[in-house]
């Protein structure tokens, strides 16, 4: 029998507390450290009001779609259709305005309604046909991509996009705050209120936490899950519309890559403040980490491929360290 | 092999002293002591939440104590990992046995043990030769090369014990070993425990079943509220003394006064309810202010009946009325809207959102009460907290406050949260499926008192229980089910454990009414 010593690897209460804090605040600390590091390395280009506004403006579209996705994952499902859907919505809104002469507000309304309808379809397939949400939303997303190609014949809609539609995304509001940021704050604020402060939000959290228990507590689980998909779909529509406005065109596959960014933001967010739960504030922090990371890499002229490496690596590191910290703190 | 026979019996193998452990802010252990001598069967008893499992997890190297000393053979030991616990000679057999179902009996026995090899390949043949006598000793009848999938729970226990012996265990910790064994299987296990003890292997026997403790154990340690409150030697060990030590001076309940159903309004009426193959034409009336029991053996169809009533499953035939109105819920939320509530069988998987707070879980069935208005469904935080505080007080739940995550509460307190949710909602009809399963004696009496209190307030209560002892404690009337049918209706003084058991094994499919 080998020698036995006492307390060699036992964690004291202090160390545990520190680990617990690290697990919860690690992503926020990381975000602040990253901002500090970039500010130190590039004091003239990075820490300016202009650059920060720019980063937020750029990130707003990702934050909106990630905010919607947060609802879908909170009810315990994945929505892989959002990127493809956002692309379709971008084409459709420009098409409606340019080709069909539909007034801008009505076009936006139609497209957001379509986003909600896609959510209902996703919800129906998952809750009534009992198809796994990964398969269901991947299937729906693929069909949507087909619809987008059918609608546009693969040709971007560029000519004749009215200035008023461009102003939706490019315009500025009070104190010169870009519209995108205003819309994002409004949407995320509303989602936060819905999830954290209303009875519907309690049901959403219960369904995600334990669907069987929620059902037996008298919650209409199918309806709540469908609601998650609907909100996810509507946010995807908004992001698609704002992207088309920013690009000044409706282009197939333009918003596809938002799927990855949204998932990264949402899962980074689940490692923030709460122990592995999805929530709006966390998603916001996750999206900020990605946005500032990209921005910093850009300022230093890092090649495009490095952004993907960054996004993948930061996700694994942040979520991994957080769960590790949690496991150690529990011991 | 080890040689505990030569060691003087008084010098203990394992000593734990002054062990404390907190999770979050909750103190699970407030300084417990335990010593286990070589070759003794040592009983560990205590209410749920008394700290038994926490101490076992510490010994197993799964959690680290905040303070205290553990000595093995008189030398201080740090049990940092489960591997270390195994090296020190301690083996743990849990209620949920961990096997790889697709592997053979022998492979499972040797799981995690360094294996002898020949020419770089594991030499299963010579391993099997070594293991065979040990397997014979514990009475494994399944062939060594059979896969574990499909073997009985009893057989799995034998394999676990065999694994422990192959690892040269000096202490085997058994957590509620007979919970899922039949009477004859239990007897076999007891024989093995005695045999282990005689050969110098100590057994720490954790159980709620006091008869087993009284039969088997040389010494017994009682935990209460995170402290070791008493240690019994063989003499001085009586049921009465154990119960007193476990509940700490609380008194047993008097048998209830049974109320006659006659003259009361029928709340829920069930007529010819059928869902094959488990439910075959079940009919009964549940009156307001009455506690009706549904007894019978596991698999008799009781839970299935309850699920149909609650809208969780759809019937093939039959109909129901609620206060005279047709009642055919297609999903649980429809039943809840009509005034039903269900405390399900499995509180952890079906009752609670474990990561969420007590207030959240109580609030779930009471959302209308804690929002500003139906049109403006914002949660009033204060209303939710007050509802939780009321529940904590009314059910004497041991929790720090409304925001305590329910996952951190003990089993009995978790069960009270599920019940409290429905007490707050005060439904017309409350169904409780196995309301005190895995709950300790003290909490059990309290839950029974609560159930009777609800009926006294006019609620119609339906209790499903597999324990014949439980129904006479709470019910005014009891229906006994056999193979999907109600075979007997007991009321008044006829509601006894013996009558329920007898009816459970009866073969008549003719319904009988027995009145006392």
XYZ file of C-alpha atoms in Angstrom, chain A residues 6-322:
317
model
C -3.819 14.115 4.113
C -5.249 16.961 2.152
C -2.802 16.955 -0.731
C -5.425 17.665 -3.368
C -8.332 18.678 -1.235
C -9.706 22.078 -2.153
C -10.185 24.603 0.602
C -13.420 26.583 0.777
C -11.583 29.634 -0.578
C -10.362 27.818 -3.654
C -13.820 26.396 -4.211
C -15.424 29.784 -4.033
C -12.884 31.101 -6.504
C -13.598 28.236 -8.878
C -17.318 28.784 -8.553
C -16.864 32.456 -9.392
C -14.653 31.514 -12.295
C -17.266 29.120 -13.662
C -19.925 31.817 -13.575
C -18.009 34.949 -14.426
C -15.246 33.413 -16.539
C -16.729 34.505 -19.844
C -17.279 38.066 -18.625
C -13.762 38.202 -17.215
C -12.520 36.841 -20.540
C -14.452 39.486 -22.469
C -13.044 42.293 -20.317
C -9.532 40.841 -20.509
C -9.794 40.640 -24.279
C -10.965 44.248 -24.535
C -8.141 45.306 -22.202
C -5.566 43.367 -24.200
C -6.680 44.802 -27.553
C -6.771 48.281 -26.040
C -3.220 47.844 -24.803
C -1.934 46.431 -28.071
C -3.733 48.858 -30.327
C -4.438 51.940 -28.221
C -5.308 54.172 -31.158
C -7.522 51.994 -33.338
C -9.335 49.742 -30.825
C -10.615 51.586 -27.724
C -12.542 54.371 -29.444
C -16.219 55.239 -29.239
C -16.338 54.932 -32.984
C -14.895 51.431 -33.052
C -17.076 50.210 -30.200
C -20.197 51.606 -31.855
C -19.104 49.940 -35.047
C -18.579 46.586 -33.351
C -21.977 46.764 -31.688
C -23.617 47.818 -34.933
C -22.039 44.888 -36.771
C -22.913 42.460 -33.992
C -26.521 43.565 -33.627
C -27.828 41.291 -36.385
C -26.085 38.267 -34.871
C -27.403 39.219 -31.449
C -30.997 39.359 -32.666
C -30.879 35.958 -34.353
C -28.980 34.501 -31.381
C -31.581 35.979 -29.030
C -34.286 34.107 -30.894
C -32.243 30.914 -30.911
C -31.870 31.286 -27.144
C -35.626 30.801 -26.819
C -35.547 27.645 -28.947
C -32.698 26.089 -26.958
C -34.281 27.172 -23.674
C -37.330 25.025 -24.432
C -34.881 22.185 -25.065
C -34.782 22.124 -28.858
C -32.262 23.112 -31.515
C -33.218 25.308 -34.460
C -30.832 24.808 -37.375
C -33.150 26.495 -39.877
C -32.491 30.068 -38.742
C -29.495 30.898 -40.979
C -31.145 29.545 -44.123
C -34.416 31.186 -43.170
C -32.732 34.562 -42.646
C -31.264 34.296 -46.142
C -34.674 33.603 -47.631
C -36.227 36.456 -45.668
C -33.595 38.869 -47.035
C -34.355 37.891 -50.623
C -38.074 37.912 -50.055
C -38.226 41.338 -48.445
C -36.201 42.945 -51.241
C -38.187 41.033 -53.845
C -41.499 42.163 -52.390
C -40.336 45.782 -52.318
C -38.493 45.909 -55.651
C -40.507 43.554 -57.869
C -43.963 43.658 -56.339
C -43.987 47.248 -55.155
C -45.199 46.298 -51.721
C -44.851 49.180 -49.232
C -41.799 48.695 -46.986
C -43.647 48.326 -43.642
C -46.049 45.793 -45.143
C -43.205 43.841 -46.743
C -41.461 43.669 -43.387
C -44.664 42.532 -41.711
C -45.227 39.801 -44.295
C -41.694 38.503 -43.912
C -41.811 38.485 -40.099
C -45.122 36.622 -40.342
C -43.430 34.100 -42.623
C -40.696 33.705 -39.986
C -43.379 32.939 -37.412
C -45.008 30.483 -39.829
C -41.718 28.641 -40.314
C -41.508 28.424 -36.527
C -44.989 26.913 -36.376
C -44.005 24.338 -38.994
C -40.848 23.476 -37.055
C -42.873 23.215 -33.871
C -45.483 21.012 -35.520
C -42.896 18.612 -36.925
C -41.100 18.371 -33.590
C -44.059 18.184 -31.181
C -46.722 16.401 -33.245
C -44.707 14.269 -35.648
C -42.130 13.623 -32.908
C -39.158 14.245 -35.187
C -35.901 15.142 -33.455
C -35.437 18.906 -33.727
C -31.974 18.639 -35.309
C -33.390 16.614 -38.191
C -36.631 18.580 -38.420
C -35.048 22.028 -38.592
C -32.207 20.864 -40.839
C -34.838 19.490 -43.230
C -36.929 22.635 -43.072
C -33.802 24.771 -43.501
C -32.800 22.846 -46.600
C -36.269 23.218 -48.106
C -36.084 26.933 -47.324
C -32.796 27.218 -49.195
C -34.480 25.574 -52.157
C -37.339 28.058 -51.926
C -34.876 30.942 -51.849
C -33.197 29.713 -55.040
C -36.555 29.154 -56.684
C -37.678 32.666 -55.815
C -34.528 34.456 -56.921
C -33.250 32.002 -59.543
C -29.928 32.412 -57.773
C -29.575 36.014 -58.970
C -29.141 38.681 -56.293
C -31.783 41.391 -56.219
C -29.710 44.559 -56.305
C -31.199 47.136 -58.625
C -33.966 49.398 -57.470
C -33.712 48.897 -53.733
C -35.210 52.114 -52.340
C -33.153 54.392 -50.126
C -35.790 54.224 -47.384
C -35.211 50.479 -47.038
C -31.445 50.960 -46.852
C -31.969 53.530 -44.127
C -33.603 50.888 -41.971
C -30.211 49.422 -41.166
C -27.873 52.267 -42.093
C -29.822 55.035 -40.418
C -29.188 56.470 -37.023
C -31.475 57.337 -34.200
C -31.258 59.619 -31.183
C -27.710 60.817 -30.385
C -26.603 59.164 -33.595
C -27.017 55.627 -32.311
C -27.306 53.269 -35.297
C -30.785 51.838 -35.828
C -29.459 48.280 -35.673
C -28.320 48.782 -32.105
C -31.622 50.359 -31.109
C -33.598 47.491 -32.628
C -31.287 44.905 -31.043
C -31.590 46.445 -27.569
C -35.353 46.592 -27.964
C -35.644 42.956 -29.121
C -33.259 41.497 -26.541
C -34.904 43.597 -23.829
C -38.309 42.276 -24.795
C -37.045 38.686 -24.924
C -35.383 39.082 -21.537
C -38.605 40.386 -20.018
C -40.578 37.569 -21.599
C -38.305 34.790 -20.340
C -37.343 36.150 -16.953
C -40.358 38.092 -15.817
C -43.558 36.586 -17.216
C -45.550 33.457 -16.550
C -44.896 32.364 -20.137
C -41.196 32.654 -19.370
C -41.606 30.445 -16.297
C -43.258 27.858 -18.502
C -40.490 28.167 -21.087
C -37.846 27.587 -18.428
C -39.778 24.686 -16.919
C -40.186 22.946 -20.272
C -36.455 23.278 -20.923
C -35.529 22.199 -17.399
C -37.740 19.108 -17.285
C -40.379 18.652 -19.956
C -41.987 15.629 -18.252
C -42.414 17.496 -14.972
C -43.691 20.598 -16.761
C -46.306 18.505 -18.562
C -47.553 16.934 -15.347
C -47.595 20.333 -13.652
C -50.245 21.281 -16.202
C -48.168 23.119 -18.784
C -49.040 22.757 -22.462
C -45.558 21.618 -23.419
C -46.213 21.355 -27.152
C -47.477 24.897 -27.320
C -44.515 26.281 -25.360
C -42.029 24.427 -27.565
C -43.747 25.744 -30.658
C -43.589 29.229 -29.178
C -39.813 28.819 -28.847
C -39.566 27.965 -32.536
C -41.875 30.826 -33.505
C -39.793 33.417 -31.672
C -36.644 31.917 -33.122
C -38.189 32.146 -36.587
C -39.320 35.749 -36.120
C -35.881 36.849 -34.940
C -34.332 35.101 -37.951
C -36.702 37.089 -40.166
C -35.649 40.361 -38.530
C -31.986 39.559 -38.970
C -32.590 38.626 -42.616
C -34.433 41.898 -43.248
C -31.768 44.035 -41.542
C -28.995 42.230 -43.407
C -30.692 42.830 -46.764
C -31.066 46.480 -45.809
C -27.402 46.732 -44.845
C -26.183 44.936 -47.960
C -28.665 46.791 -50.141
C -29.545 43.547 -51.834
C -31.286 40.225 -51.441
C -28.723 37.492 -51.948
C -29.097 33.744 -51.609
C -27.098 32.285 -48.714
C -26.228 35.780 -47.477
C -27.212 34.994 -43.882
C -26.320 31.291 -43.743
C -23.212 31.863 -41.631
C -25.279 33.484 -38.886
C -26.261 29.976 -37.829
C -22.753 29.222 -36.561
C -22.313 32.602 -34.918
C -25.689 32.341 -33.204
C -24.929 28.887 -31.840
C -21.514 29.997 -30.615
C -23.041 33.024 -28.874
C -25.805 30.974 -27.271
C -23.508 28.280 -25.938
C -20.895 30.773 -24.764
C -23.813 32.441 -23.012
C -24.806 29.223 -21.266
C -21.429 29.307 -19.541
C -22.096 32.808 -18.256
C -23.541 33.718 -14.838
C -25.686 30.585 -14.632
C -24.566 27.005 -14.474
C -25.029 25.761 -17.985
C -28.420 27.302 -18.577
C -29.300 29.263 -21.664
C -30.384 32.847 -21.096
C -30.631 36.126 -22.947
C -28.029 38.045 -20.968
C -25.542 35.226 -21.470
C -26.226 35.184 -25.193
C -25.519 38.918 -25.280
C -22.160 38.383 -23.575
C -21.380 35.477 -25.897
C -22.131 37.564 -28.973
C -19.967 40.407 -27.618
C -17.010 38.060 -27.115
C -17.239 36.898 -30.708
C -17.769 40.408 -32.055
C -14.852 41.981 -30.190
C -12.664 39.005 -30.990
C -13.351 39.359 -34.713
C -12.848 43.087 -34.524
C -9.504 42.736 -32.764
C -8.342 40.140 -35.248
C -9.369 42.442 -38.085
C -7.490 45.405 -36.650
C -4.362 43.309 -36.479
C -4.914 42.204 -40.029
C -5.313 38.549 -39.170
C -6.426 36.399 -42.114
C -10.055 35.330 -42.477
C -9.415 31.711 -41.583
C -8.178 32.764 -38.171
C -11.648 34.121 -37.361
C -13.157 30.665 -37.714
C -10.398 29.154 -35.611
C -11.021 31.847 -33.015
C -14.768 31.271 -32.951
C -14.428 27.502 -32.603
C -11.640 27.628 -30.058
C -13.178 30.275 -27.824
C -16.400 28.291 -27.678
C -14.713 25.077 -26.613
C -12.421 26.826 -24.155
C -15.106 28.938 -22.505
C -17.716 26.206 -22.176
C -15.093 23.624 -21.251
C -13.420 25.709 -18.546
C -16.767 26.663 -17.120
